[in-house]
Short mmCIF file of C-alpha atoms in Angstrom, two decimals:
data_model
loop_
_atom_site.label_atom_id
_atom_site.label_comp_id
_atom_site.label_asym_id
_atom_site.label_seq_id
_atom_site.Cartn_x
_atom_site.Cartn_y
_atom_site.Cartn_z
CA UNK A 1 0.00 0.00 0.00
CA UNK A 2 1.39 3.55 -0.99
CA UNK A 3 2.43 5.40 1.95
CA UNK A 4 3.89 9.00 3.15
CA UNK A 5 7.55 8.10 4.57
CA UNK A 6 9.01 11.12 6.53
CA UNK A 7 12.48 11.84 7.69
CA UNK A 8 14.23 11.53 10.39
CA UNK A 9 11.62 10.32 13.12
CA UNK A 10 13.23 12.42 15.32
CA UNK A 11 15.54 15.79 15.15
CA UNK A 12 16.77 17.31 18.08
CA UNK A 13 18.70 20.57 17.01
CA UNK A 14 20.14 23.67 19.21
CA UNK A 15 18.14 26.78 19.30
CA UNK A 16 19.21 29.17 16.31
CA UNK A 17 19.91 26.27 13.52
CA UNK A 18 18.63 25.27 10.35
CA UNK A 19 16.76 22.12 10.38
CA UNK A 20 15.08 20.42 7.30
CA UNK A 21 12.74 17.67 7.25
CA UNK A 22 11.85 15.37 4.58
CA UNK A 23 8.91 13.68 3.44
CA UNK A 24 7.85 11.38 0.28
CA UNK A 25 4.66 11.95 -0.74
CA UNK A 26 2.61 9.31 -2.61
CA UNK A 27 3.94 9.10 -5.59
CA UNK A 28 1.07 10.67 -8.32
CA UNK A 29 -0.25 12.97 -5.94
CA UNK A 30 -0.35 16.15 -7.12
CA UNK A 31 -1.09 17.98 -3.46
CA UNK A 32 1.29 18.79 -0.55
CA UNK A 33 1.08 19.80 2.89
CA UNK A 34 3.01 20.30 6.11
CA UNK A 35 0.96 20.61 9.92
CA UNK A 36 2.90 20.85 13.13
CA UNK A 37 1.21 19.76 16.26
CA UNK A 38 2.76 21.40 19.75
CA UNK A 39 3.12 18.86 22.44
CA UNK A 40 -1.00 18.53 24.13
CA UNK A 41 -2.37 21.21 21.18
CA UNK A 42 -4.44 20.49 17.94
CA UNK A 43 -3.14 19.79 14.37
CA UNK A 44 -2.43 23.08 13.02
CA UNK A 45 -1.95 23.85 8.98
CA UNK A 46 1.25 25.21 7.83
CA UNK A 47 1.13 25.03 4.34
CA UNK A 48 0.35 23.95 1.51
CA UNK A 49 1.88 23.46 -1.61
CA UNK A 50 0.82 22.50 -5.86
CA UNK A 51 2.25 23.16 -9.06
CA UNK A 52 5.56 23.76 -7.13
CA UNK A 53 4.51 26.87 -5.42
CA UNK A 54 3.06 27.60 -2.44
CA UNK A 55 -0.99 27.94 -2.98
CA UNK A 56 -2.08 28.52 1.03
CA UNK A 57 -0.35 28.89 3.98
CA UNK A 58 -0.84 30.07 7.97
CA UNK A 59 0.19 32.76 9.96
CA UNK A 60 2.68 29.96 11.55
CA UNK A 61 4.17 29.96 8.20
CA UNK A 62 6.25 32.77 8.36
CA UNK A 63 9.52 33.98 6.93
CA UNK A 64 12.07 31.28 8.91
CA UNK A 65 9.63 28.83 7.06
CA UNK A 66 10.42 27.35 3.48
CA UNK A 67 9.05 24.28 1.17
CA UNK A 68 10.11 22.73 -1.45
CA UNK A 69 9.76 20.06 -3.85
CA UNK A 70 13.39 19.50 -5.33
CA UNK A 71 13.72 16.75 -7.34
CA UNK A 72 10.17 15.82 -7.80
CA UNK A 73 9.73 13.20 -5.30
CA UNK A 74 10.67 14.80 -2.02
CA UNK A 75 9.23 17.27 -0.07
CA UNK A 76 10.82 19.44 2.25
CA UNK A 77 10.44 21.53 4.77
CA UNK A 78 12.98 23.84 6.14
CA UNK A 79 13.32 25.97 9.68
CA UNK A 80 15.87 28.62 9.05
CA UNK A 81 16.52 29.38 13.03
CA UNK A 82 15.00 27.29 14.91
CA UNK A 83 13.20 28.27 18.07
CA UNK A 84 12.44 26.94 20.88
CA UNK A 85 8.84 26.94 20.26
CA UNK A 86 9.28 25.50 17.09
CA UNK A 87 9.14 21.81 18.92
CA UNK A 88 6.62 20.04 17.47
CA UNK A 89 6.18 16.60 15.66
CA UNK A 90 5.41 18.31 12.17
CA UNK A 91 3.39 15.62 9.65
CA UNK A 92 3.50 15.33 5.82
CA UNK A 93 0.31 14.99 3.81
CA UNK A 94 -0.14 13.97 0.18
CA UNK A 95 -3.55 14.10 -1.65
CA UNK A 96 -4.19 13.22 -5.10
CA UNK A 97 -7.03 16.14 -5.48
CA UNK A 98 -8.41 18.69 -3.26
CA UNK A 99 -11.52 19.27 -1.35
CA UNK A 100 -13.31 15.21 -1.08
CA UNK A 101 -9.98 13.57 -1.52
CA UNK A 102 -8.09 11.74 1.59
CA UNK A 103 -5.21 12.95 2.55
CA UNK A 104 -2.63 10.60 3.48
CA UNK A 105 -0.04 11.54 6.51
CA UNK A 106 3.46 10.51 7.44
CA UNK A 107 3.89 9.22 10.59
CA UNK A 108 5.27 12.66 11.73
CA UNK A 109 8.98 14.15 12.41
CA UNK A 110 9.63 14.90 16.21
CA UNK A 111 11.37 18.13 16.45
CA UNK A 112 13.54 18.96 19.36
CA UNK A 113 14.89 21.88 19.98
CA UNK A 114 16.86 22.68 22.61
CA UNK B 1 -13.32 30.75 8.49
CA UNK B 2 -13.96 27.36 9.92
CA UNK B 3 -13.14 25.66 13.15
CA UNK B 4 -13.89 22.32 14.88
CA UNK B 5 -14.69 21.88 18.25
CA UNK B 6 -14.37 17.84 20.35
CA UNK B 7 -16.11 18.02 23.74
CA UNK B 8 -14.14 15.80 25.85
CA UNK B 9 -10.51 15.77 25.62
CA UNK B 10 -10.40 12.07 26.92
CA UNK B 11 -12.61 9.43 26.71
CA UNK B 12 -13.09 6.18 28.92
CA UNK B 13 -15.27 3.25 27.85
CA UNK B 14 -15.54 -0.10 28.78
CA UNK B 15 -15.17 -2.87 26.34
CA UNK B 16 -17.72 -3.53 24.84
CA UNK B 17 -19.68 -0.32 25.45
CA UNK B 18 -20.76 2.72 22.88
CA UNK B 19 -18.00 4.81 21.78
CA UNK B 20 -19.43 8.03 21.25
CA UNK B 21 -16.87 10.98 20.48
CA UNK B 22 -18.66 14.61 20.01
CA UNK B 23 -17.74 16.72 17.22
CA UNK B 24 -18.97 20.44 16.45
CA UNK B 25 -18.19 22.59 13.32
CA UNK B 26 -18.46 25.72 12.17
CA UNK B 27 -18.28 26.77 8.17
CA UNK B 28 -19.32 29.48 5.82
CA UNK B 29 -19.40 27.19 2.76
CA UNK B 30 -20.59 23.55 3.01
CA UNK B 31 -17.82 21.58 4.45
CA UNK B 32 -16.15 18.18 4.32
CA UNK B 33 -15.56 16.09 7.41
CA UNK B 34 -13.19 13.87 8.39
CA UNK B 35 -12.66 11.36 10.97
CA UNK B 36 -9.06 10.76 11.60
CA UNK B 37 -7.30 8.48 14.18
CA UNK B 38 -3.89 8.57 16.25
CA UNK B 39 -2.42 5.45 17.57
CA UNK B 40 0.71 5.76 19.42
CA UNK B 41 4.01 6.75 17.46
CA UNK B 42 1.75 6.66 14.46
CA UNK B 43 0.78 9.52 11.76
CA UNK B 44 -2.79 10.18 11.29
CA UNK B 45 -5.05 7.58 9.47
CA UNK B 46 -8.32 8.74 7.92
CA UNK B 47 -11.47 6.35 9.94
CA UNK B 48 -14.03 7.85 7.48
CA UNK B 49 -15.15 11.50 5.36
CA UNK B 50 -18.43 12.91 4.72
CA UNK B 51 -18.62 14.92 1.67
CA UNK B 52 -22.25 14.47 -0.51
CA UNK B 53 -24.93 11.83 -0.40
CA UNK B 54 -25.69 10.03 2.51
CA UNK B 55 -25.56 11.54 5.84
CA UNK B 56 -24.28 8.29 7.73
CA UNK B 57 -21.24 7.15 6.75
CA UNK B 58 -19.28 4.10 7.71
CA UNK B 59 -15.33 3.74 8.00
CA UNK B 60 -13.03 1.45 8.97
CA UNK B 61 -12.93 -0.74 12.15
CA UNK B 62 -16.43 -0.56 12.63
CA UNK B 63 -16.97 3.23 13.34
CA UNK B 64 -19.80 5.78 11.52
CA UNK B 65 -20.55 9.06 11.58
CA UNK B 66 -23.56 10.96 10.63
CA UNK B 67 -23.82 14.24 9.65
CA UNK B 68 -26.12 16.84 11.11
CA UNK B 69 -26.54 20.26 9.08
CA UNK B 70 -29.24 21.45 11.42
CA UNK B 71 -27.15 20.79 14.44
CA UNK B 72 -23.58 21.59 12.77
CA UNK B 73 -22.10 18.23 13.86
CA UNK B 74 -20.47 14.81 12.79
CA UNK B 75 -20.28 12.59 16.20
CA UNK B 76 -18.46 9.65 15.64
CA UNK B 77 -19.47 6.19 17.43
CA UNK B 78 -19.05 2.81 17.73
CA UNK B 79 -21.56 0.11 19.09
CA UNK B 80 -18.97 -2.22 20.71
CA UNK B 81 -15.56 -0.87 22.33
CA UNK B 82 -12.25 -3.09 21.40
CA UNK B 83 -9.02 -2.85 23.53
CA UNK B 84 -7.76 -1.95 20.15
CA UNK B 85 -9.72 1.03 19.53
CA UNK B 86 -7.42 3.46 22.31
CA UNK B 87 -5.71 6.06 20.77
CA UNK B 88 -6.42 10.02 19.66
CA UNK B 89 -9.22 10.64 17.40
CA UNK B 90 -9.02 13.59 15.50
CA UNK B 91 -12.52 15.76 13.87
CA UNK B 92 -11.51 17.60 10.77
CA UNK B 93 -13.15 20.29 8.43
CA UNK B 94 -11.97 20.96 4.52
CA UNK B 95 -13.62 23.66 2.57
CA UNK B 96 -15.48 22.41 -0.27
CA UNK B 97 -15.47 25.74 -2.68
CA UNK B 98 -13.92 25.30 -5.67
CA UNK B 99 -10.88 27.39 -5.38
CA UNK B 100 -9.82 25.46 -2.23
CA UNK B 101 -6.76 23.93 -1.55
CA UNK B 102 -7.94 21.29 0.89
CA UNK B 103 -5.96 22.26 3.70
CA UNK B 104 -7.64 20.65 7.16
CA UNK B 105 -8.85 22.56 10.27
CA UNK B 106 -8.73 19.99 13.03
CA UNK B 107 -10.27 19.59 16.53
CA UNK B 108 -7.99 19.52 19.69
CA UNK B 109 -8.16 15.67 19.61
CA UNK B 110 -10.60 13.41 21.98
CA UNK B 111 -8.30 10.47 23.53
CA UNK B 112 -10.10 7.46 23.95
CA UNK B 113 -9.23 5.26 27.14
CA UNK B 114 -10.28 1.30 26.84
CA UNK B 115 -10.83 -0.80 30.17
CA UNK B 116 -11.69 -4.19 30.24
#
């Protein structure tokens, strides 16, 4: 069965790096997203992402924020200076349309920063 | 805007008993709903989705859902408990206008406690 695969399970970085995480999305899906969920809070949106561009994204999302799609398989999300308050396990979704379509997660990255 | 609201952040049922998990939404454009679970160390794994048609859906592991427009909810339920049915569930709203890009608003999570 097709699945999401993110990487690493778990990143602990010092406060002020860059961190990227990785994620495969199914591979004909055609939709991307990234959600971060702080330790005992709700699933919040970060972004999403079609057509290699950015098409929504949250008012988490800001400027230390970045995606990518680089080589057409993986997706990527990168942290420019990482904060404190930036742990989270952050999850990869793939969908193959919008609006009725499932979207499938990856099993999350924990981020640790310390 | 939409938002989605679980009453009860954890759950206890005995096996065997109803699972019943609450879930409230609001939307300004008819939404989609989704029923997603958590099991420990695990990503997210859709139980079931309203979107047209029939109002009572049925997912996976023997859980449904039924949609109520007048009442603005999707309460998700289960007639028998399992040992295997603890984890986090997880209520979430997608726009269904045109020009969306089918990001999810979800719930705070309901976490459902199993005793034999």
């Amino acid at each position: 069965e097709p699945e999401v695969t993110q990487t690493p399970s778990h990143q602990v970085t010092q406060m002020g790096q860059e961190v990227i995480l990785r994620c495969v999305p199914i591979s004909n899906h055609l939709y991307f997203y990234w959600y971060r969920q702080i330790l005992g809070q709700k699933v919040e949106f970060l972004v999403s992402f079609y057509n290699n561009e950015i098409s929504e994204k949250s008012e988490i999302f800001d400027d230390q924020f970045s995606v990518e799609r680089p080589d057409g398989s993986n997706f990527t999300l990168k942290i420019r200076s990482t904060k404190l308050e930036d742990s989270a396990m952050y999850f990869c979704a793939s969908k193959s349309g919008t609006g009725n379509t499932e979207a499938f997660f990856g099993q999350g990255t924990r981020l640790t920063v310390v | 805007a939409q938002s989605v609201t679980q009453l009860g952040s954890h759950v206890s049922v005995s096996e065997g008993a109803l699972v019943l998990l609450r879930c409230n939404y609001s939307s300004s454009v008819p939404p989609y709903l989704f029923w997603y679970v958590q099991y420990p160390n695990q990503g997210l794994q859709l139980l079931l989705k309203y979107t047209t048609g029939a109002t009572l859906v049925k997912g996976i592991n023997g859980f449904e859902a039924e949609f109520k427009k007048s009442e603005t909810s999707f309460h998700l339920t289960k007639p028998s408990a399992h040992m295997s049915d603890a984890a986090e569930y997880f209520c979430a709203v997608s726009e269904s206008a045109a020009d969306s890009w089918g990001k999810l608003q979800f719930g705070a999570g309901t976490q459902v406690v199993v005793t034999p």
